[in-house]
Short mmCIF file of C-alpha atoms in Angstrom, two decimals:
data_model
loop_
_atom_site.label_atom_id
_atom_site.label_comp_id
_atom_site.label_asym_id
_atom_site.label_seq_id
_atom_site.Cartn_x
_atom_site.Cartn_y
_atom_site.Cartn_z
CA UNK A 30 -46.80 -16.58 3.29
CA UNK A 31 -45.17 -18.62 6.49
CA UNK A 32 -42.36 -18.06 5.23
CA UNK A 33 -42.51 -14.57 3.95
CA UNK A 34 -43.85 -13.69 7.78
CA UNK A 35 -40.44 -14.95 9.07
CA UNK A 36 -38.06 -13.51 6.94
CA UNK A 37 -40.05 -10.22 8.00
CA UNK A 38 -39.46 -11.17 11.70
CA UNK A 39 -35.98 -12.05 11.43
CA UNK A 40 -35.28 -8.86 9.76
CA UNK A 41 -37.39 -6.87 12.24
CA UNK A 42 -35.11 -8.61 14.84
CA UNK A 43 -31.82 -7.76 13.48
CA UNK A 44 -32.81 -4.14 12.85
CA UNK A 45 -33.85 -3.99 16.66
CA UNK A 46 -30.55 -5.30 18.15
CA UNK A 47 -28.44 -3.28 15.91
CA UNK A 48 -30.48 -0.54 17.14
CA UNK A 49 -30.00 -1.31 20.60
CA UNK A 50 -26.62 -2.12 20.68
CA UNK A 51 -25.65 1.64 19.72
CA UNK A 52 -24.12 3.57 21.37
CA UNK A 53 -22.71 7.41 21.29
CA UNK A 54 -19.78 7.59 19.06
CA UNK A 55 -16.97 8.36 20.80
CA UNK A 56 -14.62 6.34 18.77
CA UNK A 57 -13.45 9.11 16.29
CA UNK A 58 -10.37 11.81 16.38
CA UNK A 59 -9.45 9.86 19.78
CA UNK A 60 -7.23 11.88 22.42
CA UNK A 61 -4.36 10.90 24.23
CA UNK A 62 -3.36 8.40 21.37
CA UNK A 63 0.27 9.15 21.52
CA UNK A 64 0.28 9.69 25.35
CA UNK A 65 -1.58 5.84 25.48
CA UNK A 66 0.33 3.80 23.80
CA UNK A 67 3.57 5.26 24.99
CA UNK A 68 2.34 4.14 28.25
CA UNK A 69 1.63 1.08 27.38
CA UNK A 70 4.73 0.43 26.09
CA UNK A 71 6.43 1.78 29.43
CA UNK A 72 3.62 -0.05 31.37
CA UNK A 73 5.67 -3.50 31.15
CA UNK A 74 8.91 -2.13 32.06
CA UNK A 75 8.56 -0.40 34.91
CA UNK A 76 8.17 -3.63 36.69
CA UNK A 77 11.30 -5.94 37.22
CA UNK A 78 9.04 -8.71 38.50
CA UNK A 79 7.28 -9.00 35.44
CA UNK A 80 10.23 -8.08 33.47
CA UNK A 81 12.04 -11.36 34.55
CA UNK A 82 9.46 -13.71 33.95
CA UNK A 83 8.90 -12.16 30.30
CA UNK A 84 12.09 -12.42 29.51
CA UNK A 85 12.03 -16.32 31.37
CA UNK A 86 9.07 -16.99 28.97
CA UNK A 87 11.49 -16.50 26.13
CA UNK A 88 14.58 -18.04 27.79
CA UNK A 89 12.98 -21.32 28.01
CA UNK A 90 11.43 -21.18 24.58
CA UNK A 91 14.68 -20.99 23.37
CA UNK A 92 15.44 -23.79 25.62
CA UNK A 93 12.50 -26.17 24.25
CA UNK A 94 13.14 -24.93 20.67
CA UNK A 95 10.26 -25.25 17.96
CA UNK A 96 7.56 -25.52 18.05
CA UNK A 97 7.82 -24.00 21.76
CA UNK A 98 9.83 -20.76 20.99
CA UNK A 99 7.28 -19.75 18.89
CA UNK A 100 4.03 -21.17 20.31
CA UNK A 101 4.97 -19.80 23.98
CA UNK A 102 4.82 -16.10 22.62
CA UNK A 103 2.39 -16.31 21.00
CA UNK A 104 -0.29 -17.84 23.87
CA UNK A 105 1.09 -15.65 26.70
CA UNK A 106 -0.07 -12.32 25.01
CA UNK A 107 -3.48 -13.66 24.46
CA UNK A 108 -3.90 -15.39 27.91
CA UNK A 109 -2.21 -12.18 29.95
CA UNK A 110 -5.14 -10.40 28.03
CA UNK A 111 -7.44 -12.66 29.08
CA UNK A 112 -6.11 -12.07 32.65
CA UNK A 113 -6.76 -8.33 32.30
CA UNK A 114 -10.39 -8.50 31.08
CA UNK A 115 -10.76 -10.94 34.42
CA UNK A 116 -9.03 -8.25 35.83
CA UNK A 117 -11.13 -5.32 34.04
CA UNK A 118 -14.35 -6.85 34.56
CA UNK A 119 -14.04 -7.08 38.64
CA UNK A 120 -13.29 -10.80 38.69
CA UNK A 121 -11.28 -10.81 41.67
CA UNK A 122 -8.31 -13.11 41.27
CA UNK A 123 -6.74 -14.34 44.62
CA UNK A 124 -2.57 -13.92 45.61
CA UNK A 125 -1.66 -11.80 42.32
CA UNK A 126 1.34 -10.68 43.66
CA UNK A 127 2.32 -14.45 44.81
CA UNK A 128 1.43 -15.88 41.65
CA UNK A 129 3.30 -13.17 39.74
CA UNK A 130 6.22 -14.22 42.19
CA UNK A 131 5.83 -17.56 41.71
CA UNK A 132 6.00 -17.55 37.76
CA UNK A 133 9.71 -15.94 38.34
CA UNK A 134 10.32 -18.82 40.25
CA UNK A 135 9.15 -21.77 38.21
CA UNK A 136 9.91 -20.19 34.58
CA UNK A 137 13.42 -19.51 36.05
CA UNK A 138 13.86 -22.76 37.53
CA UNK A 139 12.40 -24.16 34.19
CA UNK A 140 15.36 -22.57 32.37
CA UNK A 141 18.16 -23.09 34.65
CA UNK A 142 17.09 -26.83 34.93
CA UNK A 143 16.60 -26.95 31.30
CA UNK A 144 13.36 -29.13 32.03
CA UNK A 145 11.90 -30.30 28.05
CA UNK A 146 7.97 -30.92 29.20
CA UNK A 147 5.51 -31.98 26.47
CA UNK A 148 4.21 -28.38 24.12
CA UNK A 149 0.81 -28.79 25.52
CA UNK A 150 2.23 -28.85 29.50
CA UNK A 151 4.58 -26.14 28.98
CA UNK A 152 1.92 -23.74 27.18
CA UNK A 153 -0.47 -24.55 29.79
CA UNK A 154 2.06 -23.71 32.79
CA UNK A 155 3.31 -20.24 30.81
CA UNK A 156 -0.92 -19.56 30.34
CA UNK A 157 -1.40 -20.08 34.38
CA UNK A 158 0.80 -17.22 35.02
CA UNK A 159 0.36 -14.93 32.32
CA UNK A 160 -3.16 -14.95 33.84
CA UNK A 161 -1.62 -13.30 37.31
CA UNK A 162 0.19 -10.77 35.24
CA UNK A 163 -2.78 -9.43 32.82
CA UNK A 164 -4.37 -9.34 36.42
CA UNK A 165 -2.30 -6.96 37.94
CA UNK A 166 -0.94 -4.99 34.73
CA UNK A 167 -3.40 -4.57 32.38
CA UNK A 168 -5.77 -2.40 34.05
CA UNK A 169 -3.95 0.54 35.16
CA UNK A 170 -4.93 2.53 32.30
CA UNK A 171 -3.53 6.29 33.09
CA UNK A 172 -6.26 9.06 33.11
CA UNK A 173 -7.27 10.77 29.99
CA UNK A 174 -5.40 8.00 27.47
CA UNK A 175 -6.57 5.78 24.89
CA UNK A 176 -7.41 2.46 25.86
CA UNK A 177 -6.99 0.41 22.88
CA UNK A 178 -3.55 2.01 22.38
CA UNK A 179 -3.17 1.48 25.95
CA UNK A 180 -3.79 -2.17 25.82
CA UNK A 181 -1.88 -2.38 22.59
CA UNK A 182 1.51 -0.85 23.98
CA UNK A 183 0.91 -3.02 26.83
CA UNK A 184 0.57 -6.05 25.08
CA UNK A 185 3.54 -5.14 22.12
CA UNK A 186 6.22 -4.52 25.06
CA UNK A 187 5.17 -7.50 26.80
CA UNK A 188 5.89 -9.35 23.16
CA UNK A 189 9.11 -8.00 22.97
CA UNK A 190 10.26 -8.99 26.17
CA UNK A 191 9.40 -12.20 25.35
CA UNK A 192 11.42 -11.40 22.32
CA UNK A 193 14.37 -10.45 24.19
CA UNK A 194 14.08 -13.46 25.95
CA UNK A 195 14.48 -15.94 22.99
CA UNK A 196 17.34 -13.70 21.60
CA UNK A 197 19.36 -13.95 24.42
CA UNK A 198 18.47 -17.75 24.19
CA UNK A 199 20.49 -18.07 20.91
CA UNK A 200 22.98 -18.47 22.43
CA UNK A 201 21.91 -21.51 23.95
CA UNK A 202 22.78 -23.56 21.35
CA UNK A 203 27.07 -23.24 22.29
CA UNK A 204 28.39 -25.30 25.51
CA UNK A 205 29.02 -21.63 27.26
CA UNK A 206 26.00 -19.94 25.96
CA UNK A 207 23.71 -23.18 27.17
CA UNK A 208 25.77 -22.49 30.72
CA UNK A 209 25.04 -18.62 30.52
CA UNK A 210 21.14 -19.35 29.65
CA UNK A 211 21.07 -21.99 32.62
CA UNK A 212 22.74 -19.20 35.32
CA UNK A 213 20.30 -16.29 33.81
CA UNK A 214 17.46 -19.44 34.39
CA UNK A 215 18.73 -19.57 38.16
CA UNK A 216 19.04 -15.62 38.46
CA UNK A 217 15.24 -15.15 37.25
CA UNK A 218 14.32 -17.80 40.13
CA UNK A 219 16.21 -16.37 42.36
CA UNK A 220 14.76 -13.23 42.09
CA UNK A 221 11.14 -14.51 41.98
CA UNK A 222 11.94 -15.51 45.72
CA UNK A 223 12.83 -12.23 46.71
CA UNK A 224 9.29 -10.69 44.98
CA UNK A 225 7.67 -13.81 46.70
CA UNK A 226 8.93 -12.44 49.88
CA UNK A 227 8.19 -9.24 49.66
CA UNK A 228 4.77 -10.48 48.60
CA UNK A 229 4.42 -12.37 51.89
CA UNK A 230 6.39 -9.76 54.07
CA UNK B 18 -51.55 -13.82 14.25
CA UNK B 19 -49.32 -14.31 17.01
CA UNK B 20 -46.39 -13.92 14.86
CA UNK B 21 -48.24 -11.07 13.54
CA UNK B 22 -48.18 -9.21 17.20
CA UNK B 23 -44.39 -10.26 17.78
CA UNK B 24 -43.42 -8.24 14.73
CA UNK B 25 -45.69 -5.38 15.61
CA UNK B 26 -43.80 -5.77 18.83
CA UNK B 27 -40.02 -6.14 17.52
CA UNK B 28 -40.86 -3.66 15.27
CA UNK B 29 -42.18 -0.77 17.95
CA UNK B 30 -38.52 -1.58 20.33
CA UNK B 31 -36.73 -0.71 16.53
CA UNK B 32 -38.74 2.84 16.17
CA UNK B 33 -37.82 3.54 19.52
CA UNK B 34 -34.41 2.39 20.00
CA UNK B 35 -33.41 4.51 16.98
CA UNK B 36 -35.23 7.19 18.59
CA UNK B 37 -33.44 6.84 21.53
CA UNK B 38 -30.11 5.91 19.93
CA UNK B 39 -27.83 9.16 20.76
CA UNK B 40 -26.49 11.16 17.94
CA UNK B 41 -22.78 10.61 16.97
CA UNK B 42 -20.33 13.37 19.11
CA UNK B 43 -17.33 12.89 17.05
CA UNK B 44 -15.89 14.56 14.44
CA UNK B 45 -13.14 13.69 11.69
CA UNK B 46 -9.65 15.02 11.77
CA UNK B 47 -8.55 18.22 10.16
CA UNK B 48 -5.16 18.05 8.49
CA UNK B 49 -5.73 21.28 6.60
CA UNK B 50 -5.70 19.96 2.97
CA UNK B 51 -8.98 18.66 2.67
CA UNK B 52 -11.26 15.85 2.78
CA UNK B 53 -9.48 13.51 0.91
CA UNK B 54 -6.64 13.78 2.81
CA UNK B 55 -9.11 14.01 5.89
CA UNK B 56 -10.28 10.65 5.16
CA UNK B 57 -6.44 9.09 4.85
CA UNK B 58 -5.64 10.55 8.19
CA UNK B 59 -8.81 9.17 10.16
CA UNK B 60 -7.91 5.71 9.06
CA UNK B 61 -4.25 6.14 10.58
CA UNK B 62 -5.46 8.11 13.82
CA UNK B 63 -8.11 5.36 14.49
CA UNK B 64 -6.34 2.37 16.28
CA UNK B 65 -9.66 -0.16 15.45
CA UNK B 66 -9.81 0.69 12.02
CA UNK B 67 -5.82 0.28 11.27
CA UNK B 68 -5.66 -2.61 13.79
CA UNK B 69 -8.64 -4.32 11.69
CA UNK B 70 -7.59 -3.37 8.28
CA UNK B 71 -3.82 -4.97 9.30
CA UNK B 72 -5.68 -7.93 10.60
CA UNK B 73 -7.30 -8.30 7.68
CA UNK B 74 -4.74 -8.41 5.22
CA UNK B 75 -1.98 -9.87 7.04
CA UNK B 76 -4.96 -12.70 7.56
CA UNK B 77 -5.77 -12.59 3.67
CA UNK B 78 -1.94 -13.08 2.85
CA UNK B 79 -1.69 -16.02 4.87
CA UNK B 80 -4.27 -17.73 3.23
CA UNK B 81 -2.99 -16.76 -0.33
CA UNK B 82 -2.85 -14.88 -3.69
CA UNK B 83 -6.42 -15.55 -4.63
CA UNK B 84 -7.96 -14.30 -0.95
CA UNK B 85 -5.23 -11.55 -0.87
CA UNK B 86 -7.13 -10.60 -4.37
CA UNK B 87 -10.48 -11.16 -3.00
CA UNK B 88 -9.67 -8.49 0.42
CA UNK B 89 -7.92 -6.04 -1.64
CA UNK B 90 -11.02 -4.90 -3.51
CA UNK B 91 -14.20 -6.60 -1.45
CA UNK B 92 -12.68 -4.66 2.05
CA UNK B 93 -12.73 -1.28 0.00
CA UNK B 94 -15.50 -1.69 -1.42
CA UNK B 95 -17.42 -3.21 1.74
CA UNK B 96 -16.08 0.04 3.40
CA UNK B 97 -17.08 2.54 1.28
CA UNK B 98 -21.01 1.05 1.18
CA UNK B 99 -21.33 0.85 4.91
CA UNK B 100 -19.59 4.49 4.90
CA UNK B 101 -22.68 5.73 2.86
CA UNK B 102 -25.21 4.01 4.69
CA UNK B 103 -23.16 5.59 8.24
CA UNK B 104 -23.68 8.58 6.43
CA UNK B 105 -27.38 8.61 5.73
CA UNK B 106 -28.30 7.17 9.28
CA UNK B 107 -25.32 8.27 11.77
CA UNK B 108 -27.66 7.82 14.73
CA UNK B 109 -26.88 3.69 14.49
CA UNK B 110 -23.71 3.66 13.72
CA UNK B 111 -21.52 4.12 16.90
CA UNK B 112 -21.06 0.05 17.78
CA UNK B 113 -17.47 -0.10 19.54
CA UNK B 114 -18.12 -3.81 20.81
CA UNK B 115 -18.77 -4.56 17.50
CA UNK B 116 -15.76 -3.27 15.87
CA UNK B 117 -13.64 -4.38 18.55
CA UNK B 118 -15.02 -7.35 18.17
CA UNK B 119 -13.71 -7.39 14.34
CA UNK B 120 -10.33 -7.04 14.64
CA UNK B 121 -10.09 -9.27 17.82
CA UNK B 122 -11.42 -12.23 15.45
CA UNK B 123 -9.08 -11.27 12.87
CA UNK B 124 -6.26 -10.96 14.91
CA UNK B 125 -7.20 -14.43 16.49
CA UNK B 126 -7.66 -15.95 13.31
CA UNK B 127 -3.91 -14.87 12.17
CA UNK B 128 -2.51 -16.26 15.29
CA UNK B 129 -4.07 -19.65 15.07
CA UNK B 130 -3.37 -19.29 11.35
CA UNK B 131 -6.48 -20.34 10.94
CA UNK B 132 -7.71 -22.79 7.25
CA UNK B 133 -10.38 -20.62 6.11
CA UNK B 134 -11.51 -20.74 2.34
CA UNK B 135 -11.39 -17.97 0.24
CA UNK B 136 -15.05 -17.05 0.43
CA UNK B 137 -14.58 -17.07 4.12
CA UNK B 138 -12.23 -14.26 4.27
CA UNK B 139 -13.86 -12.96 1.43
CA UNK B 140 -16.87 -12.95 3.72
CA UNK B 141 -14.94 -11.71 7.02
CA UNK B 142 -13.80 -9.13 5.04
CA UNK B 143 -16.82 -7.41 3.82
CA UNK B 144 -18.55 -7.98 7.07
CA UNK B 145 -15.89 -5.96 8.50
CA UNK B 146 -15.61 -3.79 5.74
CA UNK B 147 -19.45 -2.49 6.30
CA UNK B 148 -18.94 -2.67 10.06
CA UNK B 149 -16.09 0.20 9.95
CA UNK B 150 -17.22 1.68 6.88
CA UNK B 151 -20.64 2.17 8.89
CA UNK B 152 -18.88 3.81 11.74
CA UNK B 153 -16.72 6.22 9.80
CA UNK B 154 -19.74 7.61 7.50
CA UNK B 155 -21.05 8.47 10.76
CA UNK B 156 -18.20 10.23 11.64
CA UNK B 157 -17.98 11.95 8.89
CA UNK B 158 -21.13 12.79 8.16
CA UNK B 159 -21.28 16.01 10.23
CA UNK B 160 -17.84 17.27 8.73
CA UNK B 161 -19.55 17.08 4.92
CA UNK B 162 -17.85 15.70 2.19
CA UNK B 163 -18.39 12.21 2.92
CA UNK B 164 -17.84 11.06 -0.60
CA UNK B 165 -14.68 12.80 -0.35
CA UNK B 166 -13.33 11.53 3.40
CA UNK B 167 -14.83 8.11 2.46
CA UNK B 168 -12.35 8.02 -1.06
CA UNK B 169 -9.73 9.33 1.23
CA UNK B 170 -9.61 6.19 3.92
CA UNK B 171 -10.86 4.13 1.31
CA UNK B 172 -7.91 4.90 -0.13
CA UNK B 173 -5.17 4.27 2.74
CA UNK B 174 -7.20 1.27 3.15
CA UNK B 175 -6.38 -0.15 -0.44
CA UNK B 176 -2.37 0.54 -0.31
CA UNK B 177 -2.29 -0.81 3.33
CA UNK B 178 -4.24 -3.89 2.12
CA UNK B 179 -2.11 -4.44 -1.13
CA UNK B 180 1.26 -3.80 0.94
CA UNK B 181 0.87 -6.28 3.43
CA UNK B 182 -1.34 -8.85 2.12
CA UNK B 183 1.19 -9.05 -0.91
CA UNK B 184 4.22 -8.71 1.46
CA UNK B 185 2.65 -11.69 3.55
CA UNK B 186 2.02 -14.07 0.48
CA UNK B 187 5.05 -13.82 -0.71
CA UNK B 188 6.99 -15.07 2.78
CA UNK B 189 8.80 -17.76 3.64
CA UNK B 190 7.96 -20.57 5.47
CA UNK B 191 9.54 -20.16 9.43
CA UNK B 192 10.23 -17.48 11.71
CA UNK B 193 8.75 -15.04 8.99
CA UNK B 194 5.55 -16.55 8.82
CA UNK B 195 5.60 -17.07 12.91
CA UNK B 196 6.29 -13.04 13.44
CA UNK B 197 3.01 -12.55 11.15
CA UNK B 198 1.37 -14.73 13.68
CA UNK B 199 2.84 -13.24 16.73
CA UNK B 200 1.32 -10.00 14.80
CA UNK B 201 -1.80 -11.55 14.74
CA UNK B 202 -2.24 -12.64 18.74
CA UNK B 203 -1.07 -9.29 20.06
CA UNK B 204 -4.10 -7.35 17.76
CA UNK B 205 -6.23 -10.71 19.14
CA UNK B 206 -5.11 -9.54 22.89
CA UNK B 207 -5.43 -5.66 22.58
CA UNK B 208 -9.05 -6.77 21.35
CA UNK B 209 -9.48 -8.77 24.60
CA UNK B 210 -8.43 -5.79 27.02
CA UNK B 211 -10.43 -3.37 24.76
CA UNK B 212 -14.01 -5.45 25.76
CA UNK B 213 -12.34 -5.13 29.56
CA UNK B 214 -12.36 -1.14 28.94
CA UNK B 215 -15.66 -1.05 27.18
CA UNK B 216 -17.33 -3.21 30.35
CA UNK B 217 -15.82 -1.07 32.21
CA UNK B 218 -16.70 2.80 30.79
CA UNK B 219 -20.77 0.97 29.85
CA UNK B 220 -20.57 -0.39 34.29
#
């Protein structure tokens, strides 16, 4: 009877919540897909600043090698998204703009002075900043798109940049190419000073 | 007794949230040929439902032939059940957090290439399955045909399945395998910003 009497109440319990968590469905025959995602995709690009350190992120996984070329990538997407739901949900985050400068700096100076930190170090440094970036980028959703193709153009360019990154790190493994990798290191630092001043200006 | 009154209680906030609950405003696609084809097209026009249903199998695949098996027919199947009951009562069946919620854990779970037994993804995969399916009866209910739409993106959601899971079983060990994950965390991340968008349309 007990027992009977609970499985009734559970029941009764998981009928209300479903209940309450409905909402109107809006999800269906979704407009500006196309318009979105496109968006998204151009979100990532149309900043050189974040550009740079994307492209830094996969510079100095090629740098580390495995398990870091792979392991890098794959965190920063997750963790910049993590950034923008901070970012989405009000949580103010203080000196964006510096901290997006900064991560040109160290993940450029990273490269150029081919530093080899433990997996765990170098994920968490490469997490700290993708924070500042999902901060500032992922929220400026244009008007009238869809925002899980948004989000997902946002998040698919950022991935190839990264992409880009450990391509042009291939070449890493010659005596010139590991030179070429180290100056593009220096150049990516270099220009994360000059978006840390104009941060500061 | 007591218990008695909470039920009467829990029971009284179910009546009236489904009262409350507000009807479904959307409608499925037209391509002009029909249902069936109606049904195929909503699948690929609804970024949760493809992002889930890629999760899904490229998360199946990774964990073999015999869960590959198990998510070709259970997530079809799951989907077409919950697209019935989303049929019959379309009033609860709008839950964005909760599919969003879907195919960020499945997109998670590919990334971290996670050791989950077959009846694990077997059960992931129905849950989701009824979850979606749920949501798209309701959307199709008011279009009619629902047995029709529901074969339709049942359907897509088969040959997507059996492409991908297959294609992912079958890889190689290395940078293969690692793009599958990469797969996996940016459907885990667009999942992440999506519950940023719904906070932020529900503030």
């Amino acid at each position: 009877m007990r027992h009977a009497l609970g499985a009734r109440a559970a029941r009764t319990t998981v009928a209300t919540l479903l209940a309450l968590a409905s909402t109107v469905a809006l999800a269906h025959e979704e407009t500006g897909q196309a318009a979105g995602f496109l968006a998204g995709l151009a979100h990532p690009v149309s900043g050189m600043d974040h550009v740079l350190a994307m492209i830094a992120v996969g510079l100095w996984g090629a740098v580390l090698g495995a398990p870091a070329i792979w392991v890098l990538p794959v965190a920063f997407p997750v963790v910049m998204a993590f950034g923008g739901l901070l970012g989405l949900l009000g949580v103010g985050l203080p000196g964006v703009e510096i901290g997006i400068a900064m991560s040109a700096i160290v993940l450029g100076a990273m490269v150029a002075a081919e530093v080899r930190p433990p997996i765990a170090l170098a994920a968490a440094i490469v997490a700290f900043f993708a924070i500042f970036h999902g901060h500032a980028h992922g929220r400026e959703l244009p008007e009238g798109t869809s925002a899980l193709l948004y989000s997902f153009g946002f998040v698919v360019a950022t991935g190839l940049l990264h992409a880009c990154g450990i391509l042009l790190g291939v070449v890493h493994r010659w005596p010139a190419g590991r030179r070429a990798v180290r100056v593009a290191g220096g150049g990516v630092a270099l220009a994360g000073l000059f978006f840390l001043w104009r941060a500061t200006a | 007794m007591a218990r008695n009154g909470l039920i009467a209680v829990l029971r009284v906030f179910a009546v009236v949230a489904g009262l409350t609950a507000q009807p479904a405003h959307a409608h499925l696609v037209e391509t002009g040929f029909g249902a069936f084809y109606d049904g195929i097209a909503h699948v690929a026009v609804t970024p949760a439902d493809l992002l889930v249903v890629v999760a899904l199998a490229l998360f199946a695949g990774q964990r073999g032939t015999r869960a590959a098996r198990f998510a070709l027919f259970a997530l079809p199947v799951a989907w077409f059940a919950g697209g019935f009951v989303g049929a019959r009562w379309p009033a609860m069946a709008a839950l964005p957090l909760l599919t969003t919620l879907s195919f960020a854990i499945a997109g998670a779970l590919v990334a971290l290439n996670a050791s989950v037994r077959d009846i694990g993804v077997a059960a992931l995969v129905v849950a989701a399955g009824l979850l979606h399916g749920l949501v798209n009866g309701a959307t199709m209910a008011p279009a009619g045909s629902v047995g029709l739409a529901l074969a339709g993106a049942v359907s897509a959601i088969f040959l997507l399945t059996a492409i991908l899971s297959a294609e992912v079983t079958t890889l190689p060990s290395g940078w293969p395998r690692v793009v599958v994950r990469v797969a996996g965390s940016w459907i885990a991340a667009s999942g992440l910003l999506m519950f940023g968008w719904l906070a932020r349309t529900a503030g």
